[in-house]
Coordinates of C-alpha atoms and ligand atoms in Angstrom, one line a residue:
M21 CA -4.1 12.9 -11.3
A22 CA -1.3 10.8 -13.0
Y23 CA -0.6 13.4 -15.7
T24 CA -0.6 17.1 -16.1
V25 CA -3.5 17.5 -18.5
T26 CA -4.4 20.7 -20.2
S27 CA -7.1 19.6 -22.5
L28 CA -8.8 16.2 -22.9
P29 CA -10.0 14.9 -26.3
T30 CA -13.4 13.3 -26.6
I31 CA -13.5 9.6 -25.7
N32 CA -16.3 7.3 -26.6
Y33 CA -17.1 3.6 -26.6
Y34 CA -17.5 1.8 -29.9
P35 CA -20.0 1.9 -31.6
I36 CA -22.3 4.3 -29.7
S37 CA -22.6 7.7 -31.4
N38 CA -18.8 7.8 -32.0
K39 CA -19.2 10.6 -34.5
G40 CA -16.7 13.2 -33.7
A41 CA -15.0 11.1 -31.0
Q42 CA -11.3 11.5 -31.2
I43 CA -10.6 8.3 -29.2
T44 CA -12.8 5.3 -29.5
I45 CA -12.6 2.4 -27.1
G46 CA -13.7 -1.1 -28.0
S47 CA -17.2 -2.2 -27.0
G48 CA -17.7 -1.7 -23.3
K49 CA -17.7 -4.9 -21.1
D50 CA -19.7 -3.3 -18.3
E51 CA -22.3 -6.2 -18.2
F52 CA -19.6 -7.8 -16.0
F53 CA -20.5 -5.3 -13.3
T54 CA -24.1 -6.5 -13.1
R55 CA -23.0 -10.0 -12.1
Q56 CA -21.5 -8.9 -8.8
Q57 CA -19.0 -11.8 -8.9
P58 CA -15.5 -11.3 -7.7
Y59 CA -13.7 -12.6 -10.8
P60 CA -14.1 -12.3 -14.6
Y61 CA -14.2 -15.6 -16.5
S62 CA -10.8 -16.7 -17.8
H63 CA -11.8 -16.1 -21.4
E64 CA -12.4 -12.4 -20.3
V65 CA -8.7 -12.0 -19.6
S66 CA -6.2 -11.7 -22.4
W67 CA -2.5 -11.0 -22.6
R68 CA -1.4 -8.4 -25.1
N69 CA 1.9 -7.0 -25.9
W70 CA 2.5 -3.4 -25.1
K71 CA 5.9 -1.9 -25.8
G72 CA 7.6 -5.3 -25.6
Q73 CA 5.8 -6.4 -22.4
E74 CA 3.0 -8.9 -22.0
I75 CA 0.2 -7.2 -20.1
P76 CA -3.1 -8.8 -18.8
F77 CA -6.2 -7.0 -20.1
F78 CA -9.3 -7.7 -18.0
L79 CA -12.8 -8.0 -19.5
D80 CA -11.3 -8.3 -22.9
D81 CA -12.2 -11.1 -25.3
D82 CA -9.3 -10.5 -27.7
S83 CA -10.9 -10.0 -31.1
G84 CA -7.7 -10.1 -33.0
Q85 CA -7.7 -6.3 -33.5
P86 CA -4.5 -4.4 -32.6
L87 CA -4.4 -3.1 -29.1
L88 CA -4.0 0.5 -30.3
E89 CA -4.5 2.0 -33.7
L90 CA -3.2 5.5 -34.3
R91 CA -5.1 6.6 -37.5
S92 CA -3.8 9.1 -40.0
D93 CA -7.0 11.1 -39.7
G94 CA -5.9 12.1 -36.2
T95 CA -8.2 9.7 -34.4
A96 CA -7.3 6.6 -32.3
L97 CA -8.9 3.3 -31.6
I98 CA -8.1 1.3 -28.4
D99 CA -9.5 -2.2 -28.8
P100 CA -9.7 -3.6 -25.2
D101 CA -12.1 -2.0 -22.8
I102 CA -9.3 -0.4 -20.6
I103 CA -11.9 1.7 -18.7
S104 CA -13.7 -1.3 -17.3
A105 CA -10.5 -3.1 -16.7
A106 CA -8.9 -0.2 -14.8
F107 CA -12.1 0.2 -12.8
Y108 CA -12.2 -3.5 -11.9
L109 CA -8.6 -3.5 -10.5
L110 CA -8.5 0.0 -9.0
S111 CA -11.8 -0.3 -7.2
G112 CA -10.8 -3.5 -5.5
W113 CA -13.9 -5.1 -6.9
Q114 CA -12.5 -8.6 -6.3
E115 CA -12.2 -8.1 -2.6
Y116 CA -15.5 -6.4 -2.2
F117 CA -17.5 -9.2 -3.8
S118 CA -15.3 -12.1 -2.6
E119 CA -16.2 -13.9 0.7
E120 CA -12.6 -15.1 1.2
R121 CA -10.9 -13.8 4.4
D122 CA -7.9 -15.1 6.4
Q123 CA -7.6 -15.5 10.2
H124 CA -7.1 -11.8 10.6
G125 CA -10.2 -10.9 8.5
R126 CA -8.1 -9.9 5.5
F127 CA -8.7 -10.7 1.8
P128 CA -5.9 -13.2 1.1
Y129 CA -3.3 -12.7 -1.6
S130 CA -3.9 -16.3 -2.6
A131 CA -7.5 -15.4 -3.6
S132 CA -6.5 -12.5 -5.8
V133 CA -6.3 -12.2 -9.6
Q134 CA -2.8 -10.7 -9.0
H135 CA -1.8 -14.2 -7.6
R136 CA -3.8 -16.2 -10.1
Y137 CA -2.3 -14.5 -13.1
G138 CA 1.0 -13.6 -11.5
F139 CA 1.2 -9.8 -11.9
V140 CA 1.3 -8.5 -8.3
T141 CA 4.6 -6.6 -9.0
M142 CA 3.2 -5.0 -12.2
P143 CA 1.1 -1.8 -11.9
V144 CA -1.2 -2.9 -14.7
V145 CA -3.6 0.1 -14.4
N146 CA -0.6 2.4 -15.0
Y147 CA 0.0 0.4 -18.2
Y148 CA -3.6 0.9 -19.3
F149 CA -3.2 4.6 -18.7
D150 CA 0.0 4.5 -20.8
V151 CA -2.0 3.1 -23.7
L152 CA -4.6 5.9 -23.2
K153 CA -1.8 8.5 -22.9
T154 CA -0.3 7.4 -26.2
A155 CA -3.7 7.8 -27.9
V156 CA -4.3 11.2 -26.3
E157 CA -0.9 12.4 -27.5
H158 CA -1.6 11.2 -31.0
V159 CA -5.0 13.0 -31.3
T160 CA -3.9 16.2 -29.5
G161 CA -0.4 16.4 -30.9
Q162 CA 0.7 17.5 -27.4
P163 CA 2.9 15.4 -25.0
L164 CA 1.2 14.4 -21.7
T165 CA 3.7 14.9 -18.9
P166 CA 3.6 12.7 -15.8
R167 CA 3.2 14.4 -12.5
R168 CA 6.3 15.8 -10.9
W169 CA 7.2 15.6 -7.2
A170 CA 9.1 18.0 -4.9
N171 CA 12.1 19.7 -6.6
G172 CA 11.1 18.2 -9.9
A173 CA 11.8 14.6 -8.9
S174 CA 10.1 12.1 -11.2
W175 CA 8.9 9.9 -8.4
A176 CA 8.4 9.8 -4.6
A177 CA 9.0 7.6 -1.6
F178 CA 7.0 7.5 1.6
I179 CA 8.9 6.0 4.5
T180 CA 6.7 4.7 7.4
H181 CA 7.0 2.9 10.7
D182 CA 4.2 1.1 12.5
I183 CA 5.0 1.2 16.2
D184 CA 3.7 -2.1 17.6
N185 CA 6.5 -2.8 20.1
L186 CA 8.9 -0.7 22.2
Y187 CA 9.8 -3.1 25.0
S188 CA 9.9 -6.6 23.7
A189 CA 13.4 -7.1 22.2
W190 CA 14.6 -9.0 25.3
K191 CA 11.7 -11.5 25.3
A192 CA 12.6 -13.9 22.5
P193 CA 16.2 -14.5 23.6
A194 CA 15.2 -14.7 27.2
K195 CA 12.5 -17.1 26.5
S196 CA 14.7 -19.4 24.5
A197 CA 17.4 -19.3 27.3
L198 CA 14.7 -20.3 29.8
R199 CA 13.4 -23.1 27.6
Q200 CA 16.8 -24.5 27.2
G201 CA 17.5 -24.3 31.0
R202 CA 20.3 -21.7 30.6
L203 CA 19.3 -20.0 33.8
L204 CA 22.4 -17.9 34.2
S205 CA 21.9 -16.4 30.7
F206 CA 18.2 -15.9 31.4
G207 CA 19.0 -14.1 34.6
R208 CA 21.5 -11.9 32.9
Q209 CA 18.9 -10.9 30.2
L210 CA 16.3 -10.3 32.8
W211 CA 18.7 -8.0 34.7
R212 CA 19.6 -6.2 31.5
H213 CA 15.9 -5.8 30.8
L214 CA 15.3 -4.3 34.2
T215 CA 18.2 -1.9 34.2
T216 CA 18.8 -0.8 30.6
P217 CA 16.6 0.5 27.8
D218 CA 15.2 -2.1 25.4
A219 CA 16.7 -2.4 22.0
W220 CA 13.3 -1.6 20.5
D221 CA 12.9 1.6 22.5
N222 CA 14.6 3.3 19.6
L223 CA 12.4 5.9 18.0
A224 CA 15.1 8.6 18.1
Q225 CA 17.5 6.3 16.3
V226 CA 14.8 5.4 13.7
Q227 CA 14.1 9.1 13.1
Q228 CA 17.8 10.0 12.8
T229 CA 18.6 7.0 10.5
V230 CA 15.8 8.0 8.1
A231 CA 16.8 11.7 8.3
S232 CA 20.4 10.8 7.4
Y233 CA 19.1 9.9 3.9
G234 CA 17.4 13.3 3.5
A235 CA 14.1 11.5 4.1
K236 CA 11.4 11.9 6.7
S237 CA 9.6 9.3 8.8
T238 CA 5.9 8.9 9.4
F239 CA 5.2 7.1 12.7
F240 CA 1.9 5.2 13.2
F241 CA 1.2 4.8 16.9
L242 CA -1.0 2.1 18.3
P243 CA -3.3 3.4 21.1
E244 CA -4.6 0.0 22.2
H245 CA -2.4 -2.3 24.3
R246 CA -4.9 -4.9 25.1
P247 CA -4.8 -7.9 22.8
A248 CA -7.6 -8.5 20.3
A249 CA -10.5 -10.9 21.2
N250 CA -8.6 -13.8 19.5
G251 CA -5.5 -13.1 21.5
T252 CA -3.5 -11.5 18.7
P253 CA -1.3 -8.8 20.3
N254 CA -1.8 -5.0 19.9
A255 CA 0.8 -2.6 21.3
D256 CA 3.3 -3.8 24.0
Y257 CA 3.2 -0.2 25.4
K258 CA 0.7 2.2 26.9
L259 CA 0.6 5.2 24.6
Q260 CA -0.3 7.6 27.3
K261 CA 2.7 6.5 29.4
V262 CA 5.3 6.6 26.7
W263 CA 4.0 9.7 25.0
P264 CA 6.2 12.4 26.4
E265 CA 9.4 10.5 25.6
A266 CA 8.1 9.2 22.2
A267 CA 7.0 12.7 21.1
A268 CA 10.4 14.1 22.0
A269 CA 12.2 11.3 20.2
I270 CA 10.5 11.8 16.8
G271 CA 10.7 15.6 16.8
T272 CA 8.6 17.1 14.0
S273 CA 8.0 13.8 12.2
E274 CA 4.5 13.2 10.9
I275 CA 2.3 11.1 13.3
G276 CA -0.5 8.8 12.1
I277 CA -2.8 6.5 13.9
H278 CA -2.2 2.7 13.8
V279 CA -5.6 1.2 14.6
S280 CA -5.7 -2.0 16.6
L281 CA -6.7 -5.4 15.4
G282 CA -10.4 -6.1 15.8
A283 CA -11.4 -2.4 15.7
P284 CA -12.6 -1.7 12.2
Y285 CA -15.8 -0.4 13.6
H286 CA -16.7 3.2 14.1
A287 CA -16.8 3.3 17.9
H288 CA -13.5 1.5 18.4
L289 CA -11.7 3.6 15.9
K290 CA -13.2 6.8 17.4
R291 CA -12.0 5.8 20.9
E292 CA -8.5 5.1 19.8
E293 CA -8.4 8.3 17.7
H294 CA -9.5 10.2 20.8
R295 CA -6.7 8.8 22.9
L296 CA -4.0 9.9 20.5
Q297 CA -5.7 13.3 19.8
H298 CA -5.9 14.0 23.5
L299 CA -2.2 13.5 24.0
R300 CA -1.5 15.8 21.1
N301 CA -3.6 18.7 22.6
G302 CA -6.4 18.1 20.2
V303 CA -4.4 17.7 17.0
K304 CA -6.0 15.1 14.8
A305 CA -3.9 12.5 13.0
Y306 CA -3.9 13.1 9.2
G307 CA -3.5 9.5 8.2
I308 CA -4.1 6.0 9.2
R309 CA -2.8 2.5 8.8
F310 CA -4.5 -0.6 10.3
H311 CA -2.5 -3.1 12.5
Y312 CA -1.9 -6.3 10.6
L313 CA -3.1 -4.5 7.5
Q314 CA -6.6 -5.4 8.5
W315 CA -9.1 -4.0 6.0
E316 CA -12.7 -5.0 5.5
P317 CA -13.6 -3.5 2.1
R318 CA -17.3 -3.3 2.9
I319 CA -16.8 -1.4 6.2
T320 CA -13.4 0.2 6.6
P321 CA -13.4 2.8 3.9
V322 CA -16.9 4.0 4.9
I323 CA -15.7 4.6 8.4
L324 CA -12.5 6.4 7.2
D325 CA -14.6 8.7 5.1
T326 CA -17.0 9.4 7.9
L327 CA -14.2 10.2 10.3
L328 CA -12.7 12.6 7.7
Y329 CA -9.3 11.1 7.4
K330 CA -7.1 12.7 4.7
Y331 CA -5.3 9.4 3.8
D332 CA -5.0 5.7 4.5
S333 CA -1.9 3.6 3.7
T334 CA -3.0 0.1 4.4
L335 CA -3.7 -1.4 1.0
G336 CA -0.9 -3.8 0.2
F337 CA -0.8 -7.5 0.6
A338 CA 0.9 -8.8 3.7
E339 CA 1.9 -11.9 1.9
Y340 CA 3.6 -10.3 -1.1
Y341 CA 5.2 -6.9 -2.0
G342 CA 3.7 -5.1 -5.0
F343 CA 0.4 -3.5 -6.0
R344 CA -2.8 -4.7 -4.4
N345 CA -4.9 -2.4 -6.7
S346 CA -2.4 -2.7 -9.5
Y347 CA -1.6 1.0 -9.4
C348 CA 1.5 2.8 -8.2
L349 CA 0.0 6.3 -7.4
P350 CA -2.3 7.5 -4.6
F351 CA -5.9 7.4 -5.6
Y352 CA -9.4 8.0 -4.2
P353 CA -11.0 4.6 -3.4
F354 CA -14.4 3.8 -4.8
D355 CA -17.5 3.9 -2.6
F356 CA -19.6 0.9 -3.8
Q357 CA -22.7 2.0 -1.9
Q358 CA -22.8 5.5 -3.2
G359 CA -21.3 4.9 -6.6
K360 CA -18.7 7.6 -6.3
S361 CA -15.2 8.1 -4.9
F362 CA -14.5 8.5 -1.2
S363 CA -12.9 11.8 -0.1
F364 CA -9.8 10.3 1.5
L365 CA -6.7 9.4 -0.5
E366 CA -5.3 5.8 -0.5
I367 CA -1.5 5.8 -0.6
P368 CA -0.9 2.1 -1.5
L369 CA 1.5 0.2 0.6
N370 CA 4.2 -1.5 -1.6
V371 CA 6.5 -3.3 0.8
M372 CA 6.4 -4.2 4.4
D373 CA 9.5 -5.6 6.2
A374 CA 7.7 -8.7 7.6
T375 CA 6.5 -9.7 4.1
L376 CA 10.1 -10.4 3.0
H377 CA 11.0 -12.9 5.7
H378 CA 8.3 -14.5 7.8
P379 CA 7.1 -18.1 8.4
R380 CA 3.8 -17.4 6.7
Y381 CA 5.0 -14.9 4.0
L382 CA 8.1 -14.9 1.9
Q383 CA 11.4 -16.4 3.1
L384 CA 13.9 -14.3 1.1
E385 CA 17.6 -14.5 2.0
P386 CA 19.0 -11.1 3.1
E387 CA 20.9 -10.7 -0.1
E388 CA 17.8 -11.5 -2.2
I389 CA 15.8 -8.6 -0.8
L390 CA 17.1 -5.6 -2.8
P391 CA 17.2 -7.5 -6.1
A392 CA 13.7 -8.7 -5.6
L393 CA 12.4 -5.2 -4.9
T394 CA 14.3 -3.4 -7.6
L395 CA 12.0 -4.5 -10.4
M396 CA 9.0 -3.1 -8.4
F397 CA 10.9 0.1 -7.7
Q398 CA 11.6 0.5 -11.4
E399 CA 7.9 0.2 -12.2
I400 CA 7.1 2.9 -9.7
E401 CA 9.8 5.2 -11.1
R402 CA 8.7 4.6 -14.7
F403 CA 5.2 5.9 -13.9
G404 CA 6.1 8.7 -11.5
G405 CA 4.4 6.9 -8.6
V406 CA 4.9 6.8 -4.8
C407 CA 6.9 4.0 -3.3
T408 CA 5.5 3.3 0.2
V409 CA 7.8 1.4 2.6
L410 CA 6.8 0.1 6.0
W411 CA 9.8 -0.7 8.3
H412 CA 8.9 -1.4 11.9
N413 CA 11.0 0.3 14.6
E414 CA 11.8 -3.2 16.0
N415 CA 13.6 -4.0 12.7
F416 CA 16.2 -1.3 13.3
D417 CA 17.6 -3.7 15.9
P418 CA 20.9 -5.0 14.6
A419 CA 20.0 -8.4 16.0
N420 CA 17.6 -8.8 13.0
E421 CA 19.9 -9.9 10.2
N422 CA 17.1 -10.9 7.7
T423 CA 15.0 -7.8 7.6
G424 CA 17.0 -5.5 9.8
P425 CA 18.9 -2.2 9.5
H426 CA 21.3 -3.5 6.8
Q427 CA 18.4 -4.4 4.4
F428 CA 16.7 -1.1 5.2
A429 CA 19.9 0.8 4.4
E430 CA 20.2 -1.0 1.1
I431 CA 16.6 0.1 0.1
M432 CA 17.3 3.7 1.2
D433 CA 20.6 3.8 -0.7
Y434 CA 18.8 2.6 -3.8
L435 CA 15.9 5.1 -3.5
R436 CA 18.3 8.0 -2.9
S437 CA 20.5 6.9 -5.9
R438 CA 17.4 7.1 -8.1
N439 CA 16.8 10.7 -7.1
V440 CA 13.4 10.0 -5.4
A441 CA 11.6 12.8 -3.6
F442 CA 11.2 11.7 0.0
V443 CA 7.7 12.9 1.1
N444 CA 5.4 12.2 4.0
G445 CA 1.6 11.6 3.8
Q446 CA 0.6 15.1 4.4
E447 CA 2.8 16.4 1.6
I448 CA 1.4 13.7 -0.7
C449 CA -2.2 14.9 0.1
E450 CA -1.2 18.5 -0.6
Q451 CA 0.6 17.7 -3.9
M452 CA -2.2 15.4 -5.2
G453 CA -5.2 17.3 -3.9
Ligands
ZN7 ZN1 1.0 -3.1 13.5

């Protein structure tokens, strides 16, 4: 799926019957997968140089052999077991077998190998594939071309908005006025709240802003307004009530479902799906993202598969931008129970606005945001991947000077300047399927 492949050479593990194999990969480390432990031992991770960069190779006890040997007889030898390593990272093995979860039931970034070895902004699996690609090109004598996106663009961007709040812009300043006893100011803000639209009731503005870059928005609506059992808020609006206006505001934009916190179970999800579908005259949402990026690896993907979603775009770390599965292209997640891939596509989430400036996440200064993200964007462009951006509608409010419209504009200007193809989730599914 990452490259346009016309014919594949034979690939075998060393030393099993490698007669005739055009590419041989160093002895398989698949005994790791019988241990069902989340992490490899530290001696099973080695750093090797590939095209001038140090890359971590998992399940590799560096034997001192070169990483890649292109032989004059037209064969190639890859020393580390890049197949096992790619599977380990791409399948999310660590989160499936780890017991660590945070207060929202999420696998924490702090427990990840990306954090431990410091490579969250490096799509390591794409580097493994680059090694394999070089070997394939040597033995076939044919160049392997990366996939192309709409209009021949070399990479793509997926711009998304989770709609958590439409009516709460007034609350924080009004509360602080009240707390400080500034009653006149509080009264003025309450009056404005009652008589004028809220600054976060801005879906038309969001849609138009994104469209002004030649891009299209995908809106994930949250059909649950009651808070989760632990008090964490869901939507501040009732979907049924706002629907006519919201649907008119976003025009033909793609609509996805934003499933509430505390509902990664079949019946809950089904009920919320029905609410949205009912409002859309029976049209089912194509894609899904979970509120708070809640994802239980042992349950969530099974339900998404059962309910026949075409794609999910939840898998990023809330605490850090980058690559949760160390991969910058959409992929079919692995079904641990059935030992095969699920039928829905995962479009990994690379950066969420809240990650960049939040008491529990990063605290980047406004001017640090674009430089920090640029290295990640360059990695995605290099491998022809999809850059998925989550910018909440509430952060199109000019009152937000940290992760607000100005920072969003910088990101969009950058993406456009690099000739990205702006695509929505449905288009990604069609182009990758
Ligand atoms: Zn949300």
